[in-house]
Short mmCIF file of C-alpha atoms in Angstrom, two decimals:
data_model
loop_
_atom_site.label_atom_id
_atom_site.label_comp_id
_atom_site.label_asym_id
_atom_site.label_seq_id
_atom_site.Cartn_x
_atom_site.Cartn_y
_atom_site.Cartn_z
CA UNK A 1 1.30 -16.32 112.16
CA UNK A 2 -1.22 -13.58 111.47
CA UNK A 3 -1.55 -14.67 107.84
CA UNK A 4 -2.61 -18.13 109.01
CA UNK A 5 -6.05 -16.72 109.84
CA UNK A 6 -6.67 -15.83 106.19
CA UNK A 7 -8.58 -18.27 104.00
CA UNK A 8 -10.90 -18.53 101.05
CA UNK A 9 -14.04 -20.14 102.49
CA UNK A 10 -15.83 -22.74 100.42
CA UNK A 11 -19.12 -21.83 102.11
CA UNK A 12 -20.52 -18.53 103.40
CA UNK A 13 -23.31 -18.11 105.92
CA UNK A 14 -26.34 -15.96 105.14
CA UNK A 15 -28.39 -14.29 107.86
CA UNK A 16 -32.14 -14.86 107.67
CA UNK A 17 -33.02 -13.71 111.19
CA UNK A 18 -36.74 -13.96 111.99
CA UNK A 19 -37.55 -15.10 108.46
CA UNK A 20 -36.85 -18.67 109.49
CA UNK A 21 -39.64 -18.67 112.08
CA UNK A 22 -42.17 -18.10 109.29
CA UNK A 23 -40.16 -19.60 106.48
CA UNK A 24 -43.06 -21.43 104.83
CA UNK A 25 -45.10 -18.24 104.69
CA UNK A 26 -42.19 -16.27 103.27
CA UNK A 27 -41.31 -19.04 100.83
CA UNK A 28 -44.90 -18.97 99.53
CA UNK A 29 -44.79 -15.18 99.21
CA UNK A 30 -41.45 -15.47 97.42
CA UNK A 31 -42.84 -17.97 94.91
CA UNK A 32 -46.00 -15.94 94.32
CA UNK A 33 -44.00 -12.74 93.90
CA UNK A 34 -41.67 -14.44 91.45
CA UNK A 35 -44.53 -15.71 89.27
CA UNK A 36 -46.21 -12.29 89.33
CA UNK A 37 -42.97 -10.65 88.23
CA UNK A 38 -42.59 -13.13 85.38
CA UNK A 39 -46.19 -12.56 84.30
CA UNK A 40 -46.32 -8.74 84.39
CA UNK A 41 -42.88 -8.22 82.86
CA UNK A 42 -43.49 -10.92 80.25
CA UNK A 43 -46.80 -9.28 79.36
CA UNK A 44 -45.21 -5.88 78.73
CA UNK A 45 -42.34 -7.40 76.74
CA UNK A 46 -44.77 -9.43 74.62
CA UNK A 47 -46.94 -6.38 73.94
CA UNK A 48 -43.93 -4.41 72.69
CA UNK A 49 -42.55 -7.27 70.59
CA UNK A 50 -45.87 -8.27 69.01
CA UNK A 51 -47.20 -4.79 68.16
CA UNK A 52 -45.36 -2.89 65.44
CA UNK A 53 -46.94 0.36 66.59
CA UNK A 54 -44.94 -0.02 69.82
CA UNK A 55 -41.62 -0.39 68.00
CA UNK A 56 -40.66 3.10 69.08
CA UNK A 57 -37.79 4.19 71.35
CA UNK A 58 -39.86 4.80 74.48
CA UNK A 59 -41.54 1.38 74.36
CA UNK A 60 -38.33 -0.42 73.45
CA UNK A 61 -36.66 1.11 76.51
CA UNK A 62 -39.62 0.03 78.65
CA UNK A 63 -39.24 -3.52 77.31
CA UNK A 64 -35.51 -3.39 78.12
CA UNK A 65 -36.36 -2.31 81.66
CA UNK A 66 -38.72 -5.29 82.00
CA UNK A 67 -36.09 -7.68 80.61
CA UNK A 68 -33.75 -6.41 83.31
CA UNK A 69 -36.45 -6.98 85.93
CA UNK A 70 -36.63 -10.63 84.89
CA UNK A 71 -32.83 -10.86 84.85
CA UNK A 72 -32.48 -9.58 88.42
CA UNK A 73 -35.34 -11.71 89.70
CA UNK A 74 -33.80 -14.90 88.33
CA UNK A 75 -30.66 -14.21 90.35
CA UNK A 76 -32.61 -13.57 93.56
CA UNK A 77 -35.98 -15.32 93.91
CA UNK A 78 -35.22 -18.99 93.08
CA UNK A 79 -32.25 -19.25 95.45
CA UNK A 80 -34.15 -17.38 98.19
CA UNK A 81 -37.08 -19.79 97.77
CA UNK A 82 -34.80 -22.84 98.06
CA UNK A 83 -33.09 -21.41 101.15
CA UNK A 84 -36.43 -20.77 102.86
CA UNK A 85 -38.08 -24.08 101.97
CA UNK A 86 -35.13 -26.25 103.00
CA UNK A 87 -34.02 -23.92 105.81
CA UNK A 88 -30.55 -23.61 104.28
CA UNK A 89 -28.59 -20.53 105.26
CA UNK A 90 -25.35 -21.24 103.42
CA UNK A 91 -24.09 -20.47 99.95
CA UNK A 92 -20.88 -21.52 98.24
CA UNK A 93 -18.18 -18.89 97.90
CA UNK A 94 -18.29 -19.20 94.11
CA UNK A 95 -22.08 -19.06 94.13
CA UNK A 96 -21.94 -15.96 96.32
CA UNK A 97 -19.62 -14.11 93.93
CA UNK A 98 -21.79 -15.20 91.01
CA UNK A 99 -24.86 -13.76 92.72
CA UNK A 100 -22.91 -10.57 93.44
CA UNK A 101 -22.17 -10.19 89.74
CA UNK A 102 -25.75 -10.77 88.63
CA UNK A 103 -27.39 -8.56 91.26
CA UNK A 104 -24.93 -5.71 90.82
CA UNK A 105 -25.23 -5.78 87.04
CA UNK A 106 -29.02 -5.84 87.47
CA UNK A 107 -28.88 -2.68 89.58
CA UNK A 108 -26.42 -1.06 87.18
CA UNK A 109 -28.53 -1.97 84.13
CA UNK A 110 -31.52 -0.36 85.84
CA UNK A 111 -29.64 2.89 86.42
CA UNK A 112 -28.20 3.14 82.91
CA UNK A 113 -31.53 2.26 81.28
CA UNK A 114 -33.42 4.85 83.35
CA UNK A 115 -30.78 7.39 82.35
CA UNK A 116 -31.16 6.83 78.62
CA UNK A 117 -34.95 6.84 79.04
CA UNK A 118 -34.68 10.31 80.58
CA UNK A 119 -32.53 11.39 77.63
CA UNK A 120 -35.13 9.96 75.23
CA UNK A 121 -37.94 12.00 76.84
CA UNK A 122 -35.73 15.11 76.82
CA UNK A 123 -35.10 14.80 73.07
CA UNK A 124 -38.75 13.98 72.34
CA UNK A 125 -40.18 16.98 74.17
CA UNK A 126 -37.40 19.57 73.85
CA UNK A 127 -36.32 18.73 70.27
CA UNK A 128 -39.43 17.16 68.69
CA UNK A 129 -38.50 18.06 65.09
CA UNK A 130 -35.15 16.28 65.38
CA UNK A 131 -36.42 13.37 67.48
CA UNK A 132 -36.73 10.80 64.71
CA UNK A 133 -33.27 11.60 63.39
CA UNK A 134 -31.59 11.57 66.80
CA UNK A 135 -33.42 8.54 68.24
CA UNK A 136 -33.40 6.21 65.26
CA UNK A 137 -33.81 2.50 65.92
CA UNK A 138 -30.11 1.97 65.26
CA UNK A 139 -29.26 4.59 67.89
CA UNK A 140 -31.73 3.07 70.34
CA UNK A 141 -30.16 -0.38 70.14
CA UNK A 142 -26.65 1.11 70.39
CA UNK A 143 -27.72 2.93 73.56
CA UNK A 144 -29.17 -0.27 75.03
CA UNK A 145 -26.01 -2.24 74.22
CA UNK A 146 -23.87 0.49 75.78
CA UNK A 147 -26.18 0.69 78.80
CA UNK A 148 -25.69 -3.04 79.41
CA UNK A 149 -22.08 -3.47 78.30
CA UNK A 150 -20.68 -0.74 80.56
CA UNK A 151 -22.10 -2.31 83.78
CA UNK A 152 -20.86 -5.77 82.77
CA UNK A 153 -17.31 -4.42 82.44
CA UNK A 154 -17.20 -2.31 85.61
CA UNK A 155 -19.05 -4.85 87.79
CA UNK A 156 -16.95 -7.71 86.41
CA UNK A 157 -13.80 -5.88 87.47
CA UNK A 158 -15.41 -5.13 90.84
CA UNK A 159 -16.06 -8.82 91.47
CA UNK A 160 -12.54 -9.76 90.38
CA UNK A 161 -11.10 -7.26 92.87
CA UNK A 162 -13.24 -8.84 95.59
CA UNK A 163 -12.31 -12.41 94.60
CA UNK A 164 -8.62 -11.66 95.18
CA UNK A 165 -9.22 -10.80 98.87
CA UNK A 166 -8.39 -13.43 101.50
CA UNK A 167 -11.23 -13.91 103.98
CA UNK A 168 -11.17 -14.23 107.74
CA UNK A 169 -14.92 -14.38 108.22
CA UNK A 170 -17.88 -16.16 106.66
CA UNK A 171 -21.09 -14.48 107.91
CA UNK A 172 -23.04 -12.19 105.56
CA UNK A 173 -25.70 -10.15 107.32
CA UNK A 174 -28.23 -10.43 104.49
CA UNK A 175 -30.32 -13.08 102.75
CA UNK A 176 -28.30 -12.60 99.57
CA UNK A 177 -24.72 -11.78 98.62
CA UNK A 178 -23.63 -8.27 97.76
CA UNK A 179 -20.13 -7.03 97.11
CA UNK A 180 -19.73 -4.84 100.20
CA UNK A 181 -20.83 -7.67 102.52
CA UNK A 182 -18.16 -9.94 101.06
CA UNK A 183 -15.46 -7.25 101.19
CA UNK A 184 -16.21 -6.68 104.88
CA UNK A 185 -15.22 -10.29 105.60
CA UNK A 186 -11.63 -9.59 104.59
CA UNK A 187 -8.97 -8.78 107.16
CA UNK A 188 -6.58 -7.13 104.71
CA UNK A 189 -6.60 -3.58 103.44
CA UNK A 190 -9.60 -3.00 101.14
CA UNK A 191 -8.84 0.59 100.13
CA UNK A 192 -8.69 -0.28 96.42
CA UNK A 193 -12.07 -2.01 96.62
CA UNK A 194 -13.59 0.93 98.50
CA UNK A 195 -12.27 3.51 96.04
CA UNK A 196 -13.44 1.49 93.06
CA UNK A 197 -16.83 0.92 94.69
CA UNK A 198 -17.14 4.68 95.23
CA UNK A 199 -16.25 5.20 91.57
CA UNK A 200 -18.99 2.82 90.43
CA UNK A 201 -21.58 4.44 92.70
CA UNK A 202 -20.59 7.89 91.47
CA UNK A 203 -20.49 6.98 87.79
CA UNK A 204 -23.90 5.32 87.91
CA UNK A 205 -26.01 6.92 90.64
CA UNK A 206 -24.64 10.46 90.45
CA UNK A 207 -24.62 10.55 86.65
CA UNK A 208 -28.19 9.23 86.63
CA UNK A 209 -29.27 11.92 89.10
CA UNK A 210 -27.60 14.63 87.01
CA UNK A 211 -29.16 13.39 83.78
CA UNK A 212 -32.61 13.00 85.34
CA UNK A 213 -32.48 16.41 86.98
CA UNK A 214 -31.26 18.12 83.81
CA UNK A 215 -33.71 16.32 81.50
CA UNK A 216 -36.83 16.87 83.58
CA UNK A 217 -35.91 20.47 84.41
CA UNK A 218 -35.69 21.20 80.68
CA UNK A 219 -38.90 19.27 80.05
CA UNK A 220 -40.71 21.23 82.78
CA UNK A 221 -39.55 24.54 81.28
CA UNK A 222 -40.84 23.54 77.85
CA UNK A 223 -44.15 22.33 79.26
CA UNK A 224 -44.79 25.53 81.21
CA UNK A 225 -44.55 27.47 77.94
CA UNK A 226 -46.74 25.02 76.01
CA UNK A 227 -50.43 24.25 75.81
CA UNK A 228 -52.30 22.18 78.36
CA UNK A 229 -52.59 19.28 75.90
CA UNK A 230 -48.82 19.11 75.46
CA UNK A 231 -48.36 19.29 79.24
CA UNK A 232 -50.80 16.40 79.77
CA UNK A 233 -49.11 14.31 77.08
CA UNK A 234 -45.70 14.97 78.59
CA UNK A 235 -46.88 14.03 82.07
CA UNK A 236 -48.43 10.82 80.74
CA UNK A 237 -45.07 9.62 79.43
CA UNK A 238 -42.71 11.30 81.91
CA UNK A 239 -44.76 10.65 85.06
CA UNK A 240 -44.21 6.87 85.10
CA UNK A 241 -40.50 7.32 84.43
CA UNK A 242 -40.16 9.80 87.29
CA UNK A 243 -41.94 7.43 89.67
CA UNK A 244 -39.81 4.41 88.73
CA UNK A 245 -36.59 6.44 88.70
CA UNK A 246 -37.16 8.06 92.10
CA UNK A 247 -38.23 4.74 93.63
CA UNK A 248 -35.15 2.90 92.40
CA UNK A 249 -32.71 5.67 93.32
CA UNK A 250 -34.11 5.85 96.84
CA UNK A 251 -33.76 2.08 97.21
CA UNK A 252 -30.22 2.17 95.86
CA UNK A 253 -29.32 5.13 98.08
CA UNK A 254 -30.31 3.11 101.13
CA UNK A 255 -28.44 0.05 99.91
CA UNK A 256 -25.22 1.86 99.01
CA UNK A 257 -24.91 4.58 101.60
CA UNK A 258 -27.10 3.98 104.62
CA UNK A 259 -26.32 0.27 104.95
CA UNK A 260 -22.61 0.83 104.33
CA UNK A 261 -22.03 3.72 106.73
CA UNK A 262 -24.72 3.52 109.44
CA UNK A 263 -26.09 -0.03 109.56
CA UNK A 264 -26.56 -0.18 113.34
CA UNK A 265 -28.96 2.75 113.73
CA UNK A 266 -31.76 0.78 112.04
CA UNK A 267 -33.25 -2.39 113.59
CA UNK A 268 -31.91 -5.58 112.05
CA UNK A 269 -35.24 -6.90 110.70
CA UNK A 270 -36.03 -3.52 109.13
CA UNK A 271 -32.61 -3.52 107.46
CA UNK A 272 -33.24 -7.00 106.10
CA UNK A 273 -36.48 -5.98 104.40
CA UNK A 274 -35.13 -2.63 103.23
CA UNK A 275 -32.09 -4.33 101.68
CA UNK A 276 -34.46 -6.31 99.45
CA UNK A 277 -36.46 -3.30 98.23
CA UNK A 278 -34.47 -2.74 95.04
CA UNK A 279 -34.88 -6.43 94.16
CA UNK A 280 -38.58 -6.71 94.97
CA UNK A 281 -40.29 -3.39 94.18
CA UNK A 282 -38.90 -2.29 90.75
CA UNK A 283 -39.56 -5.60 88.92
CA UNK A 284 -43.16 -5.43 90.17
CA UNK A 285 -43.68 -1.68 89.97
CA UNK A 286 -42.16 -0.91 86.56
CA UNK A 287 -44.41 -3.03 84.32
CA UNK A 288 -47.53 -2.15 86.32
CA UNK A 289 -46.90 1.58 86.12
CA UNK A 290 -45.99 1.59 82.43
CA UNK A 291 -48.72 -0.89 81.51
CA UNK A 292 -51.43 1.08 83.30
CA UNK A 293 -50.39 4.73 83.03
CA UNK A 294 -49.34 4.85 79.35
CA UNK A 295 -52.54 4.70 77.33
CA UNK A 296 -51.21 3.09 74.14
CA UNK A 297 -49.40 0.42 76.13
CA UNK A 298 -52.52 -0.32 78.17
CA UNK A 299 -54.70 -0.56 75.05
CA UNK A 300 -52.31 -2.98 73.35
CA UNK A 301 -52.09 -5.20 76.44
CA UNK A 302 -55.89 -5.36 76.77
CA UNK A 303 -56.22 -6.09 73.07
CA UNK A 304 -53.59 -8.83 73.34
CA UNK A 305 -55.51 -10.61 76.10
CA UNK A 306 -58.83 -10.18 74.29
CA UNK A 307 -57.33 -11.75 71.16
CA UNK A 308 -56.11 -14.67 73.27
CA UNK A 309 -59.62 -15.16 74.63
CA UNK A 310 -61.11 -15.13 71.12
CA UNK A 311 -58.44 -17.57 69.90
CA UNK A 312 -59.07 -19.95 72.82
CA UNK A 313 -62.78 -20.02 72.06
#
């Protein structure tokens, strides 16, 4: 009799809370934010692709980070906009798992890309004479493929483990689907899912923290023994990466740990907005920071727009 309560729902309910009372305002902000993300990330990607002088590892990694920003935004903004405009708070079970896959691979891509970017800066500053040999273009593209292939495999398995669970609930306490929210709807033992989820978090977040800490500690030691010019150059390229890395890790830390273990100590509306931080801030922040703070990138972007103006005349 107990098993009769288990089912695989065709539709899941999302929780929009107070967003529905101002849904037209939030839908407009969602649309504007989405177009801004497309514009700023597309601008950085175009600058890297169109300028041969930017065909270097650091800029290629920045372009990869912006591609990932577009990838994650496509899986989040359009469906959120539709839900707000039409006041729809449901999503199909298949659509929910699909969104889980895309959003979790987006977050994983971000972590792995930031990790290899830290490694790139470590090699550049700590082993400058060997940099070109170590970070050849072939190596760069292999690192990017590995940084994207690994998350696809581990997140794909994660979603498959979730899809096998019978459900006895249908309410997700967010405006989007994430794996833990779906797992919580199951009435059966989810130990395997929890252990595997902990493995993913450890392999991505912890490894990224270790690599970032090691790389920038080594970089700082080298800079303290170098001239002021070298220190300024290092800060110009490492500063933006530190900002984007710390911002994303803090957002992910909240999403993975605080929401999972202590969700009730934070007001519901605050949790709703905080749960969207890693989907909203990095795609906006990354291209702006890299496009403004890195001089060569900024110059190429300005030149690109000036050439467009001349061409249009």
